[in-house]
C-alpha cells in the first residue's frame, strides 16, 4: 500500500551525504556508500544485533553495509518520498582519541544509525523510528542526544507529522531509558510477541506526540 506523503516547507536534499541536523556533539547525515566499512565495524556485534530485528544481518559484513546503503537510494525505495529521512548515520563531531575507529566517507567517526519508517493508510501521520549505537559508545549519552534531537527535527521539518512511535524488546531496558529521556511515553506491552534467537520476549510500544514536545518547550 502506498504511503500518503507528508509535505515540508523546507525538505532536506535526498543526496547522499546531506547533513540533516547537528547537536552539541553529534552530526546526523545521510549515508554515503563510502561509509560501508565504518557501518560494518559498529554493526558486526552480537551485543548490538540481539536487540535488532532479524532483517539486521549477523554477522554484518561490509557487503551487507554496501547493500543496505544502496537500497536507501530513492530509486530502490519508492514507498516514500526521497526527501524523507529514511535511515541516516550518527557521527561524532570530534573523533575520540582513546581508540582507533574506521573512518566514514568524510573522515568522521560513525557511532550509530537512526531510521524512520512511515506508516500507511490512516496512520500516515505517524512515523516509526529505530536506532542503534555501537557498543563501544554506550553509556555516554549519545543515543539520547541523537533520538531527542532527531524526533524534534522531524516535527519541525514536517508540520503535518503528529506522532512518532518506537518499540523495544523487554530484554533491552537501556533503550527504554533513552526513549523516556527523549520524552516518549510507554503506551503498552505486547506480551510474548517477539522470538529472537529462540528467546520469547515482550514488545513494548512507546509514543511521542507533537503536543508532548510543544508542552515541554
Tab-separated table of C-alpha atoms in Angstrom:
chain	number	residue	atom	x	y	z
A	1	UNK	CA	0.000	0.000	0.000
A	2	UNK	CA	1.403	3.391	-0.978
A	3	UNK	CA	2.433	5.905	1.650
A	4	UNK	CA	0.353	9.109	1.821
A	5	UNK	CA	3.209	11.580	1.821
A	6	UNK	CA	3.592	14.446	4.267
A	7	UNK	CA	4.815	17.741	2.856
A	8	UNK	CA	7.513	20.017	4.208
A	9	UNK	CA	8.089	23.741	3.609
A	10	UNK	CA	11.844	23.122	3.623
A	11	UNK	CA	12.568	19.444	2.874
A	12	UNK	CA	16.180	18.273	3.056
A	13	UNK	CA	18.070	17.184	-0.020
A	14	UNK	CA	17.911	13.493	-0.846
A	15	UNK	CA	21.559	13.454	-1.946
A	16	UNK	CA	23.896	11.016	-0.152
A	17	UNK	CA	25.961	12.799	2.477
A	18	UNK	CA	23.356	15.505	3.139
A	19	UNK	CA	23.642	16.820	6.705
A	20	UNK	CA	20.197	16.730	8.305
A	21	UNK	CA	20.950	18.188	11.724
A	22	UNK	CA	23.644	18.757	14.312
A	23	UNK	CA	23.695	18.669	18.097
A	24	UNK	CA	26.370	19.761	20.533
A	25	UNK	CA	28.412	16.601	19.977
A	26	UNK	CA	26.821	14.859	17.009
A	27	UNK	CA	26.165	15.231	13.315
A	28	UNK	CA	23.376	13.270	11.610
A	29	UNK	CA	23.608	12.880	7.847
A	30	UNK	CA	22.505	10.620	5.038
A	31	UNK	CA	24.726	7.650	4.341
A	32	UNK	CA	27.277	7.537	1.536
A	33	UNK	CA	28.473	4.283	0.017
A	34	UNK	CA	31.967	5.013	1.323
A	35	UNK	CA	30.553	4.744	4.881
A	36	UNK	CA	30.091	0.969	4.471
A	37	UNK	CA	33.295	-0.200	6.233
A	38	UNK	CA	32.584	2.038	9.237
A	39	UNK	CA	28.972	0.856	9.388
A	40	UNK	CA	30.047	-2.789	9.278
A	41	UNK	CA	32.508	-2.182	12.113
A	42	UNK	CA	29.893	-0.976	14.594
A	43	UNK	CA	27.081	-3.242	13.358
A	44	UNK	CA	29.043	-6.505	13.373
A	45	UNK	CA	28.492	-7.097	17.074
A	46	UNK	CA	26.146	-9.707	18.592
A	47	UNK	CA	25.573	-7.335	21.524
A	48	UNK	CA	24.008	-4.940	19.003
A	49	UNK	CA	22.198	-7.392	16.746
A	50	UNK	CA	20.478	-9.112	19.674
A	51	UNK	CA	18.274	-6.047	20.070
A	52	UNK	CA	17.512	-5.688	16.352
A	53	UNK	CA	15.035	-7.423	14.059
A	54	UNK	CA	16.126	-10.442	12.040
A	55	UNK	CA	16.429	-8.193	8.964
A	56	UNK	CA	19.626	-6.942	10.593
A	57	UNK	CA	22.420	-9.322	9.460
A	58	UNK	CA	24.631	-11.057	11.982
A	59	UNK	CA	27.498	-11.325	11.209
A	60	UNK	CA	27.337	-7.936	9.497
A	61	UNK	CA	29.810	-7.637	6.623
A	62	UNK	CA	30.991	-4.709	4.522
A	63	UNK	CA	28.978	-6.230	1.671
A	64	UNK	CA	25.868	-6.158	3.887
A	65	UNK	CA	26.523	-2.487	4.645
A	66	UNK	CA	27.007	-1.656	0.963
A	67	UNK	CA	23.743	-3.376	0.033
A	68	UNK	CA	21.907	-1.569	2.817
A	69	UNK	CA	23.222	1.858	1.777
A	70	UNK	CA	22.487	1.236	-1.905
A	71	UNK	CA	18.907	0.292	-1.023
A	72	UNK	CA	18.461	3.661	0.701
A	73	UNK	CA	18.615	5.256	-2.736
A	74	UNK	CA	15.127	6.626	-3.564
A	75	UNK	CA	15.153	4.629	-6.793
A	76	UNK	CA	15.257	1.454	-4.696
A	77	UNK	CA	12.593	2.576	-2.204
A	78	UNK	CA	9.554	4.014	-3.997
A	79	UNK	CA	7.371	3.589	-0.893
A	80	UNK	CA	8.175	7.059	0.482
A	81	UNK	CA	9.305	10.436	-0.894
A	82	UNK	CA	13.067	10.811	-1.412
A	83	UNK	CA	13.280	13.768	0.982
A	84	UNK	CA	12.095	11.628	3.900
A	85	UNK	CA	14.899	10.891	6.399
A	86	UNK	CA	14.848	7.058	5.885
A	87	UNK	CA	17.984	5.787	7.684
A	88	UNK	CA	20.885	8.114	8.473
A	89	UNK	CA	24.206	7.860	10.242
A	90	UNK	CA	25.083	9.350	13.623
A	91	UNK	CA	28.619	10.752	13.669
A	92	UNK	CA	30.842	12.325	16.282
A	93	UNK	CA	31.896	15.890	15.537
A	94	UNK	CA	35.171	15.314	17.362
A	95	UNK	CA	36.874	11.959	16.893
A	96	UNK	CA	37.594	10.001	20.103
A	97	UNK	CA	41.259	9.808	20.978
A	98	UNK	CA	41.200	6.705	23.167
A	99	UNK	CA	40.901	4.140	20.370
A	100	UNK	CA	41.118	3.632	16.622
A	101	UNK	CA	37.884	3.566	14.652
A	102	UNK	CA	37.248	3.091	10.962
A	103	UNK	CA	36.536	6.498	9.460
A	104	UNK	CA	33.392	7.149	7.451
A	105	UNK	CA	33.367	8.574	3.937
A	106	UNK	CA	34.141	12.134	5.017
A	107	UNK	CA	36.576	11.250	7.798
A	108	UNK	CA	34.049	11.404	10.631
A	109	UNK	CA	33.603	8.612	13.174
A	110	UNK	CA	30.312	6.759	12.707
A	111	UNK	CA	28.798	5.702	16.024
A	112	UNK	CA	25.274	4.607	15.110
A	113	UNK	CA	22.175	4.795	12.929
A	114	UNK	CA	18.702	6.317	13.094
A	115	UNK	CA	15.888	5.137	10.853
A	116	UNK	CA	12.325	6.145	10.013
A	117	UNK	CA	9.510	4.040	8.583
A	118	UNK	CA	6.348	5.959	7.608
A	119	UNK	CA	3.089	4.161	8.300
A	120	UNK	CA	0.453	3.632	5.586
A	121	UNK	CA	-3.272	4.218	5.237
A	122	UNK	CA	-4.993	6.040	8.126
A	123	UNK	CA	-1.735	6.005	10.118
A	124	UNK	CA	0.140	8.139	7.579
A	125	UNK	CA	0.740	10.982	10.076
A	126	UNK	CA	2.649	8.573	12.314
A	127	UNK	CA	6.285	7.600	11.734
A	128	UNK	CA	8.067	4.690	13.373
A	129	UNK	CA	11.723	5.098	14.367
A	130	UNK	CA	14.524	2.666	15.097
A	131	UNK	CA	18.121	3.187	16.127
A	132	UNK	CA	21.304	1.632	17.407
A	133	UNK	CA	24.616	2.871	18.785
A	134	UNK	CA	27.857	0.915	18.544
A	135	UNK	CA	28.664	-0.823	21.821
A	136	UNK	CA	31.961	0.987	22.374
A	137	UNK	CA	29.969	4.236	22.506
A	138	UNK	CA	27.352	3.107	25.037
A	139	UNK	CA	26.981	4.927	28.332
A	140	UNK	CA	27.973	8.371	27.033
A	141	UNK	CA	24.505	9.801	26.384
A	142	UNK	CA	24.956	9.820	22.610
A	143	UNK	CA	21.807	7.822	21.889
A	144	UNK	CA	19.547	10.068	23.964
A	145	UNK	CA	21.113	13.155	22.409
A	146	UNK	CA	20.549	11.783	18.906
A	147	UNK	CA	16.993	10.471	19.414
A	148	UNK	CA	15.812	13.610	21.174
A	149	UNK	CA	17.199	15.938	18.503
A	150	UNK	CA	16.096	13.658	15.631
A	151	UNK	CA	12.471	13.483	16.726
A	152	UNK	CA	12.193	17.222	17.309
A	153	UNK	CA	13.802	17.947	13.951
A	154	UNK	CA	11.230	15.715	12.239
A	155	UNK	CA	8.327	17.517	13.910
A	156	UNK	CA	9.804	20.889	12.898
A	157	UNK	CA	10.516	19.833	9.307
A	158	UNK	CA	7.198	18.065	8.623
A	159	UNK	CA	4.393	20.136	10.211
A	160	UNK	CA	1.765	17.504	9.348
A	161	UNK	CA	3.544	14.821	11.373
A	162	UNK	CA	1.539	14.166	14.550
A	163	UNK	CA	3.108	11.137	16.183
A	164	UNK	CA	6.366	9.185	16.372
A	165	UNK	CA	6.426	5.606	17.620
A	166	UNK	CA	9.258	3.412	18.826
A	167	UNK	CA	9.465	-0.101	20.189
A	168	UNK	CA	11.868	-2.178	22.217
A	169	UNK	CA	12.225	-5.718	23.452
A	170	UNK	CA	11.691	-6.396	27.144
A	171	UNK	CA	15.330	-7.525	27.231
A	172	UNK	CA	16.531	-4.007	26.407
A	173	UNK	CA	15.689	-1.629	29.278
A	174	UNK	CA	18.556	0.654	28.204
A	175	UNK	CA	16.554	1.580	25.099
A	176	UNK	CA	13.535	2.320	27.279
A	177	UNK	CA	15.571	4.820	29.286
A	178	UNK	CA	16.683	6.520	26.064
A	179	UNK	CA	13.073	6.860	24.903
A	180	UNK	CA	11.792	8.125	28.233
A	181	UNK	CA	14.586	10.707	28.487
A	182	UNK	CA	13.629	11.814	24.966
A	183	UNK	CA	10.019	12.410	26.034
A	184	UNK	CA	8.381	9.187	24.840
A	185	UNK	CA	5.585	7.626	26.880
A	186	UNK	CA	5.228	3.874	27.394
A	187	UNK	CA	1.824	3.071	25.936
A	188	UNK	CA	1.541	-0.687	26.015
A	189	UNK	CA	3.075	-4.149	26.100
A	190	UNK	CA	2.591	-6.891	23.553
A	191	UNK	CA	3.073	-9.997	25.646
A	192	UNK	CA	5.299	-12.753	24.230
A	193	UNK	CA	5.229	-11.024	20.838
A	194	UNK	CA	8.911	-11.439	19.938
A	195	UNK	CA	11.088	-14.501	19.431
A	196	UNK	CA	14.723	-13.556	18.963
A	197	UNK	CA	17.428	-16.238	18.856
A	198	UNK	CA	14.927	-18.688	20.299
A	199	UNK	CA	14.036	-16.468	23.275
A	200	UNK	CA	10.423	-15.301	23.693
A	201	UNK	CA	10.058	-11.708	24.899
A	202	UNK	CA	7.512	-8.943	25.285
A	203	UNK	CA	7.487	-5.989	22.885
A	204	UNK	CA	6.978	-2.567	24.450
A	205	UNK	CA	5.459	0.325	22.479
A	206	UNK	CA	6.305	3.990	23.092
A	207	UNK	CA	4.776	7.119	21.594
A	208	UNK	CA	5.746	10.779	21.290
A	209	UNK	CA	3.178	13.343	20.154
A	210	UNK	CA	3.765	16.744	18.640
A	211	UNK	CA	1.723	18.143	21.516
A	212	UNK	CA	4.079	16.447	24.022
A	213	UNK	CA	7.034	18.287	22.510
A	214	UNK	CA	5.189	21.602	22.350
A	215	UNK	CA	4.271	21.337	26.042
A	216	UNK	CA	7.897	20.755	27.025
A	217	UNK	CA	9.232	23.816	25.176
